[in-house]
Amino acid sequence: MKPREGNSNWLEINRGAIIENASHLLKLTGVRLMAVVKANGYGHGITEVVRVAVSAGATYCGVARVEEAFELRRAGIEAPILVLGYTPDEQLADAIGRNVALTVFHPEQIETLVAAASVAGRPALVHVKVDTGMSRLGAQPAIAYQLLGQLTKEPSVEVEGVFTHFARADETEDPTTALQERRFLDLLAEIEAAGLRPPLVHAANSAAALTRPSTHLDMVRIGIALYGLDPSTRVPLPEGFQPALAWKAHLTHVQQYPAGTGVSYGHVYQTHGQERIGVVPVGYGDGYRRVEGNAVLIHGQQVPVVGRVCMDQLMVQLDHVPQAKVGDEVVLLGHQGEEHIRAEEIAKRWETINYEVVCGLGARVPRVYVG
């Protein structure tokens, strides 16, 4: 598929892949699914991902920041939304007024929450976050128990959920997740005994959803797996999942150079003989890392990126694809013919994780939806 006129590189997001991935997850877990769409839907485009995920059966959306929730509400998304992170006091009333659920993790939040609910003219919908071992946002289990008790007494607060987050669920051999789960279930038993259990108890991220059925509880929070990407090298996706995103461009220039010609800034690459060099209008300004060892697909073959990646352009060596010409499709991420460059492969080259690869795709790269 070609992009809209004037776009030099673009992302193709396959709606059908997201639908299939969500369907697999719903069948696998048998519980409600929260589509985690923070960081612009992991780079896939937050609004469209939510529309597709909800149509596929997701019943909740998870965002990191309240601004993301507001963006979804402005787009007409009516599905339940939970802000998984911190919400500044000055934005509480707006969030409550737009029926956005908020994360509470400290008793000091109660007073401002109640005041904001009064301004908004409706009860604040909240989920209490428990720190069972992530050492990030969250109340220690004993404090979380007290917090739930205090919140349930407030007529202007509706406690909808309680949740925790696993630090090492993508390391299946590590005992930390089992320990965190035990702490959370112990707290849950106390909560239930006191009659404080909210409707939604959730803990599992993508890795836990795939490997620890005991953590599924009332709802799973699915981010990376929804987009068809492996939670980690130790937790690959099962058969049937497919990546939803491809990154494409066109060759904009092809030129043959003699031996000893320096290519790009610093001339760190010099031609070894007569070489055809192509230019691709993608650079680190779009989220393509300035590292050595990159490759792209042209005519179904991997060709090396040579020279330094620039802000807006990169150069490729075309000797193995002599038929390559200006206007030919270049695939930086995704399929072309029988070849495939996966986000996991790029992450290895960039010494990072696939999450960062897709979340780092620049806002100036248009998203084109297919399927």
mmCIF file of C-alpha atoms in Angstrom:
data_model
loop_
_atom_site.group_PDB
_atom_site.id
_atom_site.type_symbol
_atom_site.label_atom_id
_atom_site.label_comp_id
_atom_site.label_asym_id
_atom_site.label_seq_id
_atom_site.Cartn_x
_atom_site.Cartn_y
_atom_site.Cartn_z
ATOM 1 C CA MET A 1 0.000 0.000 0.000
ATOM 2 C CA LYS A 2 1.236 3.504 -0.828
ATOM 3 C CA PRO A 3 1.027 6.325 1.704
ATOM 4 C CA ARG A 4 -0.915 9.512 1.336
ATOM 5 C CA GLU A 5 0.673 11.896 -1.157
ATOM 6 C CA GLY A 6 3.718 13.688 0.168
ATOM 7 C CA ASN A 7 4.696 11.165 2.837
ATOM 8 C CA SER A 8 8.259 9.912 2.474
ATOM 9 C CA ASN A 9 7.908 7.101 5.004
ATOM 10 C CA TRP A 10 4.936 5.678 6.846
ATOM 11 C CA LEU A 11 3.676 3.010 9.226
ATOM 12 C CA GLU A 12 1.113 0.457 8.111
ATOM 13 C CA ILE A 13 -0.976 -0.832 10.998
ATOM 14 C CA ASN A 14 -3.042 -3.921 10.309
ATOM 15 C CA ARG A 15 -6.364 -3.741 12.152
ATOM 16 C CA GLY A 16 -7.019 -7.402 11.419
ATOM 17 C CA ALA A 17 -3.844 -8.404 13.259
ATOM 18 C CA ILE A 18 -4.914 -6.508 16.385
ATOM 19 C CA ILE A 19 -8.353 -8.136 16.230
ATOM 20 C CA GLU A 20 -6.816 -11.611 15.873
ATOM 21 C CA ASN A 21 -4.370 -11.000 18.704
ATOM 22 C CA ALA A 22 -7.149 -9.784 21.002
ATOM 23 C CA SER A 23 -9.274 -12.786 20.080
ATOM 24 C CA HIS A 24 -6.432 -15.188 20.923
ATOM 25 C CA LEU A 25 -5.914 -13.477 24.278
ATOM 26 C CA LEU A 26 -9.598 -13.574 25.187
ATOM 27 C CA LYS A 27 -9.757 -17.289 24.397
ATOM 28 C CA LEU A 28 -6.519 -17.983 26.227
ATOM 29 C CA THR A 29 -7.453 -16.178 29.442
ATOM 30 C CA GLY A 30 -11.245 -16.403 29.564
ATOM 31 C CA VAL A 31 -11.499 -13.105 31.472
ATOM 32 C CA ARG A 32 -11.943 -9.434 30.660
ATOM 33 C CA LEU A 33 -9.221 -7.729 28.665
ATOM 34 C CA MET A 34 -7.809 -4.268 29.255
ATOM 35 C CA ALA A 35 -6.108 -2.954 26.118
ATOM 36 C CA VAL A 36 -3.052 -1.030 27.303
ATOM 37 C CA VAL A 37 -2.585 1.835 24.854
ATOM 38 C CA LYS A 38 -0.093 4.124 26.575
ATOM 39 C CA ALA A 39 2.682 5.801 24.559
ATOM 40 C CA ASN A 40 0.354 6.337 21.590
ATOM 41 C CA GLY A 41 -0.756 2.715 21.596
ATOM 42 C CA TYR A 42 2.864 1.491 21.706
ATOM 43 C CA GLY A 43 3.466 3.625 18.626
ATOM 44 C CA HIS A 44 0.519 2.166 16.708
ATOM 45 C CA GLY A 45 -1.854 5.125 17.193
ATOM 46 C CA ILE A 46 -3.870 5.282 20.397
ATOM 47 C CA THR A 47 -7.346 6.167 19.094
ATOM 48 C CA GLU A 48 -7.532 3.660 16.269
ATOM 49 C CA VAL A 49 -6.056 0.887 18.413
ATOM 50 C CA VAL A 50 -8.747 1.463 21.037
ATOM 51 C CA ARG A 51 -11.521 1.413 18.453
ATOM 52 C CA VAL A 52 -10.208 -1.843 17.008
ATOM 53 C CA ALA A 53 -9.510 -3.480 20.376
ATOM 54 C CA VAL A 54 -12.965 -2.621 21.720
ATOM 55 C CA SER A 55 -14.573 -4.000 18.570
ATOM 56 C CA ALA A 56 -12.593 -7.209 19.186
ATOM 57 C CA GLY A 57 -13.892 -7.578 22.741
ATOM 58 C CA ALA A 58 -11.647 -5.482 24.987
ATOM 59 C CA THR A 59 -13.763 -4.043 27.797
ATOM 60 C CA TYR A 60 -11.292 -1.567 29.298
ATOM 61 C CA CYS A 61 -8.456 0.721 28.168
ATOM 62 C CA GLY A 62 -5.306 1.467 30.135
ATOM 63 C CA VAL A 63 -3.270 4.649 29.683
ATOM 64 C CA ALA A 64 -0.229 6.015 31.499
ATOM 65 C CA ARG A 65 -1.244 9.668 31.710
ATOM 66 C CA VAL A 66 -4.507 11.500 32.033
ATOM 67 C CA GLU A 67 -3.814 13.471 28.832
ATOM 68 C CA GLU A 68 -4.051 10.187 26.926
ATOM 69 C CA ALA A 69 -7.449 9.548 28.485
ATOM 70 C CA PHE A 70 -8.623 13.032 27.497
ATOM 71 C CA GLU A 71 -7.450 12.426 23.925
ATOM 72 C CA LEU A 72 -9.584 9.289 23.768
ATOM 73 C CA ARG A 73 -12.636 11.041 25.197
ATOM 74 C CA ARG A 74 -12.251 13.901 22.688
ATOM 75 C CA ALA A 75 -12.191 11.276 19.933
ATOM 76 C CA GLY A 76 -15.557 9.980 21.111
ATOM 77 C CA ILE A 77 -14.269 6.848 22.863
ATOM 78 C CA GLU A 78 -16.789 5.909 25.560
ATOM 79 C CA ALA A 79 -15.131 2.696 26.765
ATOM 80 C CA PRO A 80 -13.919 2.595 30.387
ATOM 81 C CA ILE A 81 -10.428 4.071 30.801
ATOM 82 C CA LEU A 82 -7.992 3.669 33.698
ATOM 83 C CA VAL A 83 -5.042 6.011 34.182
ATOM 84 C CA LEU A 84 -2.402 3.559 35.387
ATOM 85 C CA GLY A 85 -0.020 6.272 36.557
ATOM 86 C CA TYR A 86 -0.162 9.419 38.670
ATOM 87 C CA THR A 87 -2.720 12.135 37.941
ATOM 88 C CA PRO A 88 -1.840 15.697 39.069
ATOM 89 C CA ASP A 89 -4.292 17.253 41.530
ATOM 90 C CA GLU A 90 -5.267 20.030 39.113
ATOM 91 C CA GLN A 91 -6.475 17.459 36.556
ATOM 92 C CA LEU A 92 -8.497 15.273 38.918
ATOM 93 C CA ALA A 93 -11.816 17.105 38.514
ATOM 94 C CA ASP A 94 -11.587 17.028 34.711
ATOM 95 C CA ALA A 95 -10.782 13.327 34.783
ATOM 96 C CA ILE A 96 -13.655 12.527 37.131
ATOM 97 C CA GLY A 97 -16.008 14.646 35.040
ATOM 98 C CA ARG A 98 -15.067 12.648 31.942
ATOM 99 C CA ASN A 99 -15.629 9.340 33.742
ATOM 100 C CA VAL A 100 -11.963 8.370 33.725
ATOM 101 C CA ALA A 101 -10.882 5.929 36.441
ATOM 102 C CA LEU A 102 -7.875 6.980 38.498
ATOM 103 C CA THR A 103 -5.128 5.078 40.292
ATOM 104 C CA VAL A 104 -4.851 5.698 44.036
ATOM 105 C CA PHE A 105 -1.804 4.546 45.988
ATOM 106 C CA HIS A 106 -1.441 6.869 49.003
ATOM 107 C CA PRO A 107 -3.832 7.982 51.795
ATOM 108 C CA GLU A 108 -2.878 11.625 51.165
ATOM 109 C CA GLN A 109 -4.696 11.430 47.827
ATOM 110 C CA ILE A 110 -8.099 10.921 49.438
ATOM 111 C CA GLU A 111 -8.768 14.518 50.504
ATOM 112 C CA THR A 112 -7.954 16.022 47.102
ATOM 113 C CA LEU A 113 -9.875 13.233 45.364
ATOM 114 C CA VAL A 114 -13.017 13.943 47.403
ATOM 115 C CA ALA A 115 -12.702 17.686 46.733
ATOM 116 C CA ALA A 116 -12.265 17.059 43.007
ATOM 117 C CA ALA A 117 -15.334 14.805 42.949
ATOM 118 C CA SER A 118 -17.329 17.636 44.509
ATOM 119 C CA VAL A 119 -16.161 20.024 41.773
ATOM 120 C CA ALA A 120 -16.920 17.455 39.056
ATOM 121 C CA GLY A 121 -20.367 16.750 40.460
ATOM 122 C CA ARG A 122 -19.987 12.984 40.287
ATOM 123 C CA PRO A 123 -18.207 10.221 42.239
ATOM 124 C CA ALA A 124 -14.546 9.540 41.561
ATOM 125 C CA LEU A 125 -13.950 6.113 40.042
ATOM 126 C CA VAL A 126 -10.729 4.617 41.433
ATOM 127 C CA HIS A 127 -8.490 1.549 41.391
ATOM 128 C CA VAL A 128 -6.108 1.037 44.313
ATOM 129 C CA LYS A 129 -2.593 0.038 43.277
ATOM 130 C CA VAL A 130 -0.627 -2.317 45.502
ATOM 131 C CA ASP A 131 3.167 -2.518 45.469
ATOM 132 C CA THR A 132 3.965 -6.204 45.891
ATOM 133 C CA GLY A 133 7.541 -5.962 44.647
ATOM 134 C CA MET A 134 7.821 -3.574 41.698
ATOM 135 C CA SER A 135 9.002 -0.748 44.000
ATOM 136 C CA ARG A 136 7.343 1.861 41.827
ATOM 137 C CA LEU A 137 3.884 3.411 42.306
ATOM 138 C CA GLY A 138 1.742 1.523 44.773
ATOM 139 C CA ALA A 139 0.816 1.181 48.425
ATOM 140 C CA GLN A 140 2.382 -1.524 50.549
ATOM 141 C CA PRO A 141 -0.199 -4.285 51.196
ATOM 142 C CA ALA A 142 -1.006 -3.181 54.772
ATOM 143 C CA ILE A 143 -1.472 0.432 53.646
ATOM 144 C CA ALA A 144 -3.529 -0.687 50.644
ATOM 145 C CA TYR A 145 -5.889 -2.520 53.006
ATOM 146 C CA GLN A 146 -6.371 0.652 55.073
ATOM 147 C CA LEU A 147 -6.740 2.711 51.914
ATOM 148 C CA LEU A 148 -9.530 0.485 50.623
ATOM 149 C CA GLY A 149 -11.311 0.770 53.958
ATOM 150 C CA GLN A 150 -11.062 4.564 53.951
ATOM 151 C CA LEU A 151 -12.119 4.958 50.332
ATOM 152 C CA THR A 152 -15.170 2.727 50.681
ATOM 153 C CA LYS A 153 -16.471 5.011 53.434
ATOM 154 C CA GLU A 154 -16.381 8.025 51.133
ATOM 155 C CA PRO A 155 -19.751 8.556 49.392
ATOM 156 C CA SER A 156 -18.059 10.555 46.625
ATOM 157 C CA VAL A 157 -15.645 7.728 45.752
ATOM 158 C CA GLU A 158 -16.445 4.485 43.947
ATOM 159 C CA VAL A 159 -13.741 1.839 44.338
ATOM 160 C CA GLU A 160 -13.920 -0.176 41.134
ATOM 161 C CA GLY A 161 -10.666 -2.104 41.312
ATOM 162 C CA VAL A 162 -7.496 -3.159 43.077
ATOM 163 C CA PHE A 163 -4.368 -4.194 41.197
ATOM 164 C CA THR A 164 -0.666 -4.879 41.248
ATOM 165 C CA HIS A 165 2.080 -5.086 38.632
ATOM 166 C CA PHE A 166 4.733 -7.769 38.199
ATOM 167 C CA ALA A 167 8.398 -6.818 37.928
ATOM 168 C CA ARG A 168 9.755 -10.030 36.383
ATOM 169 C CA ALA A 169 6.865 -11.896 34.760
ATOM 170 C CA ASP A 170 8.872 -12.067 31.542
ATOM 171 C CA GLU A 171 11.563 -14.113 33.329
ATOM 172 C CA THR A 172 9.691 -17.371 33.813
ATOM 173 C CA GLU A 173 12.431 -19.065 35.827
ATOM 174 C CA ASP A 174 12.621 -16.261 38.408
ATOM 175 C CA PRO A 175 10.666 -16.768 41.682
ATOM 176 C CA THR A 176 9.803 -13.075 42.115
ATOM 177 C CA THR A 177 6.470 -13.275 40.287
ATOM 178 C CA ALA A 178 5.263 -16.159 42.453
ATOM 179 C CA LEU A 179 6.213 -14.160 45.552
ATOM 180 C CA GLN A 180 4.397 -11.063 44.293
ATOM 181 C CA GLU A 181 1.337 -13.119 43.424
ATOM 182 C CA ARG A 182 1.303 -14.660 46.901
ATOM 183 C CA ARG A 183 1.474 -11.235 48.555
ATOM 184 C CA PHE A 184 -1.362 -9.972 46.382
ATOM 185 C CA LEU A 185 -3.569 -13.015 46.994
ATOM 186 C CA ASP A 186 -2.949 -12.784 50.742
ATOM 187 C CA LEU A 187 -4.123 -9.176 50.659
ATOM 188 C CA LEU A 188 -7.087 -10.165 48.520
ATOM 189 C CA ALA A 189 -8.118 -12.755 51.120
ATOM 190 C CA GLU A 190 -8.059 -10.052 53.813
ATOM 191 C CA ILE A 191 -10.030 -7.686 51.607
ATOM 192 C CA GLU A 192 -12.670 -10.310 50.891
ATOM 193 C CA ALA A 193 -12.949 -11.250 54.569
ATOM 194 C CA ALA A 194 -13.608 -7.593 55.382
ATOM 195 C CA GLY A 195 -16.193 -7.255 52.614
ATOM 196 C CA LEU A 196 -14.024 -4.773 50.713
ATOM 197 C CA ARG A 197 -13.444 -6.684 47.461
ATOM 198 C CA PRO A 198 -14.067 -4.371 44.477
ATOM 199 C CA PRO A 199 -15.541 -5.655 41.183
ATOM 200 C CA LEU A 200 -12.204 -5.737 39.320
ATOM 201 C CA VAL A 201 -9.090 -7.429 40.683
ATOM 202 C CA HIS A 202 -6.236 -7.497 38.165
ATOM 203 C CA ALA A 203 -2.532 -8.296 38.084
ATOM 204 C CA ALA A 204 -1.433 -9.972 34.839
ATOM 205 C CA ASN A 205 0.469 -8.165 32.116
ATOM 206 C CA SER A 206 1.116 -9.832 28.744
ATOM 207 C CA ALA A 207 3.868 -12.124 30.049
ATOM 208 C CA ALA A 208 1.862 -13.266 33.067
ATOM 209 C CA ALA A 209 -1.277 -13.700 30.968
ATOM 210 C CA LEU A 210 0.638 -16.110 28.722
ATOM 211 C CA THR A 211 2.504 -18.048 31.408
ATOM 212 C CA ARG A 212 0.618 -17.856 34.737
ATOM 213 C CA PRO A 213 -3.125 -18.613 34.480
ATOM 214 C CA SER A 214 -3.487 -18.174 38.252
ATOM 215 C CA THR A 215 -2.863 -14.439 37.783
ATOM 216 C CA HIS A 216 -5.726 -13.874 35.337
ATOM 217 C CA LEU A 217 -8.249 -13.034 38.108
ATOM 218 C CA ASP A 218 -11.024 -10.701 36.837
ATOM 219 C CA MET A 219 -9.098 -8.973 34.049
ATOM 220 C CA VAL A 220 -5.734 -9.072 32.264
ATOM 221 C CA ARG A 221 -3.882 -5.938 31.172
ATOM 222 C CA ILE A 222 -2.481 -6.542 27.705
ATOM 223 C CA GLY A 223 -0.022 -4.231 26.016
ATOM 224 C CA ILE A 224 2.811 -5.706 23.961
ATOM 225 C CA ALA A 225 1.015 -8.956 23.023
ATOM 226 C CA LEU A 226 -1.953 -7.034 21.622
ATOM 227 C CA TYR A 227 0.390 -5.625 18.979
ATOM 228 C CA GLY A 228 1.772 -9.069 18.103
ATOM 229 C CA LEU A 229 5.167 -8.550 19.743
ATOM 230 C CA ASP A 230 6.911 -10.935 22.144
ATOM 231 C CA PRO A 231 6.786 -9.939 25.833
ATOM 232 C CA SER A 232 10.439 -10.995 26.068
ATOM 233 C CA THR A 233 12.958 -13.405 24.591
ATOM 234 C CA ARG A 234 11.977 -15.861 27.336
ATOM 235 C CA VAL A 235 8.245 -15.416 26.694
ATOM 236 C CA PRO A 236 7.624 -15.563 22.939
ATOM 237 C CA LEU A 237 4.074 -15.331 21.652
ATOM 238 C CA PRO A 238 2.283 -18.589 20.834
ATOM 239 C CA GLU A 239 1.413 -19.605 17.286
ATOM 240 C CA GLY A 240 -1.277 -17.451 15.699
ATOM 241 C CA PHE A 241 -0.239 -13.998 16.899
ATOM 242 C CA GLN A 242 0.999 -11.570 14.270
ATOM 243 C CA PRO A 243 2.761 -8.191 14.390
ATOM 244 C CA ALA A 244 0.366 -5.385 13.549
ATOM 245 C CA LEU A 245 2.903 -2.823 12.372
ATOM 246 C CA ALA A 246 5.128 -2.413 9.317
ATOM 247 C CA TRP A 247 7.423 0.541 8.577
ATOM 248 C CA LYS A 248 7.892 1.428 4.921
ATOM 249 C CA ALA A 249 9.437 4.026 2.631
ATOM 250 C CA HIS A 250 10.591 4.431 -0.974
ATOM 251 C CA LEU A 251 14.043 4.811 -2.454
ATOM 252 C CA THR A 252 14.477 8.482 -3.331
ATOM 253 C CA HIS A 253 17.882 8.371 -5.020
ATOM 254 C CA VAL A 254 20.262 5.764 -6.467
ATOM 255 C CA GLN A 255 23.833 6.578 -7.497
ATOM 256 C CA GLN A 256 26.918 4.553 -8.405
ATOM 257 C CA TYR A 257 30.171 5.626 -6.758
ATOM 258 C CA PRO A 258 33.807 4.610 -7.360
ATOM 259 C CA ALA A 259 35.990 2.859 -4.794
ATOM 260 C CA GLY A 260 37.065 4.990 -1.856
ATOM 261 C CA THR A 261 34.002 7.252 -1.833
ATOM 262 C CA GLY A 262 32.971 8.360 1.663
ATOM 263 C CA VAL A 263 29.279 7.981 2.477
ATOM 264 C CA SER A 264 27.327 10.199 4.925
ATOM 265 C CA TYR A 265 28.631 12.213 7.886
ATOM 266 C CA GLY A 266 32.177 11.505 8.971
ATOM 267 C CA HIS A 267 32.787 9.158 6.018
ATOM 268 C CA VAL A 268 32.886 6.232 8.469
ATOM 269 C CA TYR A 269 31.863 4.048 5.525
ATOM 270 C CA GLN A 270 33.857 4.118 2.303
ATOM 271 C CA THR A 271 32.999 2.161 -0.814
ATOM 272 C CA HIS A 272 35.213 -0.890 -1.404
ATOM 273 C CA GLY A 273 34.764 -0.839 -5.161
ATOM 274 C CA GLN A 274 32.146 0.379 -7.611
ATOM 275 C CA GLU A 275 29.027 0.470 -5.408
ATOM 276 C CA ARG A 276 25.429 1.517 -5.898
ATOM 277 C CA ILE A 277 24.197 3.533 -2.954
ATOM 278 C CA GLY A 278 20.525 4.238 -2.379
ATOM 279 C CA VAL A 279 18.939 6.916 -0.223
ATOM 280 C CA VAL A 280 15.937 6.185 2.024
ATOM 281 C CA PRO A 281 14.043 9.152 3.544
ATOM 282 C CA VAL A 282 14.122 7.834 7.125
ATOM 283 C CA GLY A 283 16.375 8.952 9.965
ATOM 284 C CA TYR A 284 16.776 9.218 13.686
ATOM 285 C CA GLY A 285 14.252 12.066 13.608
ATOM 286 C CA ASP A 286 11.698 9.370 12.783
ATOM 287 C CA GLY A 287 12.920 6.973 15.468
ATOM 288 C CA TYR A 288 15.469 4.964 13.463
ATOM 289 C CA ARG A 289 18.534 4.537 15.643
ATOM 290 C CA ARG A 290 21.963 5.844 14.650
ATOM 291 C CA VAL A 291 23.830 2.574 15.191
ATOM 292 C CA GLU A 292 25.909 0.253 13.032
ATOM 293 C CA GLY A 293 24.596 -3.017 11.634
ATOM 294 C CA ASN A 294 21.145 -1.902 10.484
ATOM 295 C CA ALA A 295 19.484 -3.493 7.461
ATOM 296 C CA VAL A 296 16.300 -3.000 5.425
ATOM 297 C CA LEU A 297 14.375 -5.036 2.864
ATOM 298 C CA ILE A 298 14.387 -4.161 -0.840
ATOM 299 C CA HIS A 299 13.029 -6.572 -3.445
ATOM 300 C CA GLY A 300 12.615 -9.173 -0.717
ATOM 301 C CA GLN A 301 16.282 -9.131 0.298
ATOM 302 C CA GLN A 302 18.063 -7.690 3.308
ATOM 303 C CA VAL A 303 20.442 -4.931 2.300
ATOM 304 C CA PRO A 304 22.834 -3.177 4.689
ATOM 305 C CA VAL A 305 22.490 0.389 5.895
ATOM 306 C CA VAL A 306 25.875 2.044 5.324
ATOM 307 C CA GLY A 307 27.352 5.222 6.722
ATOM 308 C CA ARG A 308 25.866 7.168 9.576
ATOM 309 C CA VAL A 309 22.103 7.411 9.838
ATOM 310 C CA CYS A 310 21.162 11.090 9.455
ATOM 311 C CA MET A 311 18.258 12.931 11.045
ATOM 312 C CA ASP A 312 16.025 12.482 7.988
ATOM 313 C CA GLN A 313 17.807 10.050 5.656
ATOM 314 C CA LEU A 314 19.849 6.881 5.588
ATOM 315 C CA MET A 315 21.912 5.187 2.894
ATOM 316 C CA VAL A 316 21.850 1.554 1.762
ATOM 317 C CA GLN A 317 24.256 -0.565 -0.298
ATOM 318 C CA LEU A 318 22.414 -1.979 -3.319
ATOM 319 C CA ASP A 319 24.928 -4.360 -4.907
ATOM 320 C CA HIS A 320 22.792 -7.420 -4.057
ATOM 321 C CA VAL A 321 19.697 -5.868 -5.653
ATOM 322 C CA PRO A 322 20.983 -4.497 -8.991
ATOM 323 C CA GLN A 323 17.399 -4.001 -10.174
ATOM 324 C CA ALA A 324 16.663 -1.485 -7.382
ATOM 325 C CA LYS A 325 15.579 1.934 -8.619
ATOM 326 C CA VAL A 326 14.090 5.178 -7.378
ATOM 327 C CA GLY A 327 10.533 4.658 -6.164
ATOM 328 C CA ASP A 328 11.026 1.047 -5.060
ATOM 329 C CA GLU A 329 9.503 0.064 -1.737
ATOM 330 C CA VAL A 330 11.795 -0.186 1.283
ATOM 331 C CA VAL A 331 10.683 -2.110 4.378
ATOM 332 C CA LEU A 332 12.423 -1.152 7.600
ATOM 333 C CA LEU A 333 10.167 -3.276 9.806
ATOM 334 C CA GLY A 334 7.830 -6.009 8.597
ATOM 335 C CA HIS A 335 7.451 -8.408 5.659
ATOM 336 C CA GLN A 336 8.561 -8.146 2.071
ATOM 337 C CA GLY A 337 8.394 -11.265 -0.068
ATOM 338 C CA GLU A 338 9.674 -14.196 1.976
ATOM 339 C CA GLU A 339 11.816 -12.016 4.220
ATOM 340 C CA HIS A 340 10.824 -10.392 7.492
ATOM 341 C CA ILE A 341 12.511 -7.898 9.806
ATOM 342 C CA ARG A 342 10.947 -8.207 13.262
ATOM 343 C CA ALA A 343 10.955 -5.593 16.004
ATOM 344 C CA GLU A 344 12.801 -8.143 18.132
ATOM 345 C CA GLU A 345 15.593 -8.308 15.516
ATOM 346 C CA ILE A 346 15.900 -4.527 15.430
ATOM 347 C CA ALA A 347 15.893 -4.415 19.237
ATOM 348 C CA LYS A 348 18.855 -6.785 19.317
ATOM 349 C CA ARG A 349 20.811 -4.554 16.928
ATOM 350 C CA TRP A 350 19.914 -1.479 18.935
ATOM 351 C CA GLU A 351 20.665 -3.156 22.283
ATOM 352 C CA THR A 352 17.197 -2.456 23.608
ATOM 353 C CA ILE A 353 13.769 -4.131 23.710
ATOM 354 C CA ASN A 354 11.014 -4.339 21.117
ATOM 355 C CA TYR A 355 8.809 -2.102 23.297
ATOM 356 C CA GLU A 356 11.233 0.791 22.830
ATOM 357 C CA VAL A 357 11.550 0.177 19.087
ATOM 358 C CA VAL A 358 7.837 0.708 18.410
ATOM 359 C CA CYS A 359 7.202 3.291 21.141
ATOM 360 C CA GLY A 360 10.036 5.391 19.718
ATOM 361 C CA LEU A 361 8.527 5.699 16.239
ATOM 362 C CA GLY A 362 8.190 9.421 15.663
ATOM 363 C CA ALA A 363 4.954 11.387 15.602
ATOM 364 C CA ARG A 364 5.912 12.819 12.199
ATOM 365 C CA VAL A 365 5.705 9.331 10.649
ATOM 366 C CA PRO A 366 2.097 8.957 9.411
ATOM 367 C CA ARG A 367 0.065 5.935 10.520
ATOM 368 C CA VAL A 368 -1.894 4.285 7.712
ATOM 369 C CA TYR A 369 -4.500 1.708 8.754
ATOM 370 C CA VAL A 370 -5.229 -1.348 6.657
ATOM 371 C CA GLY A 371 -7.348 -4.482 7.004
#
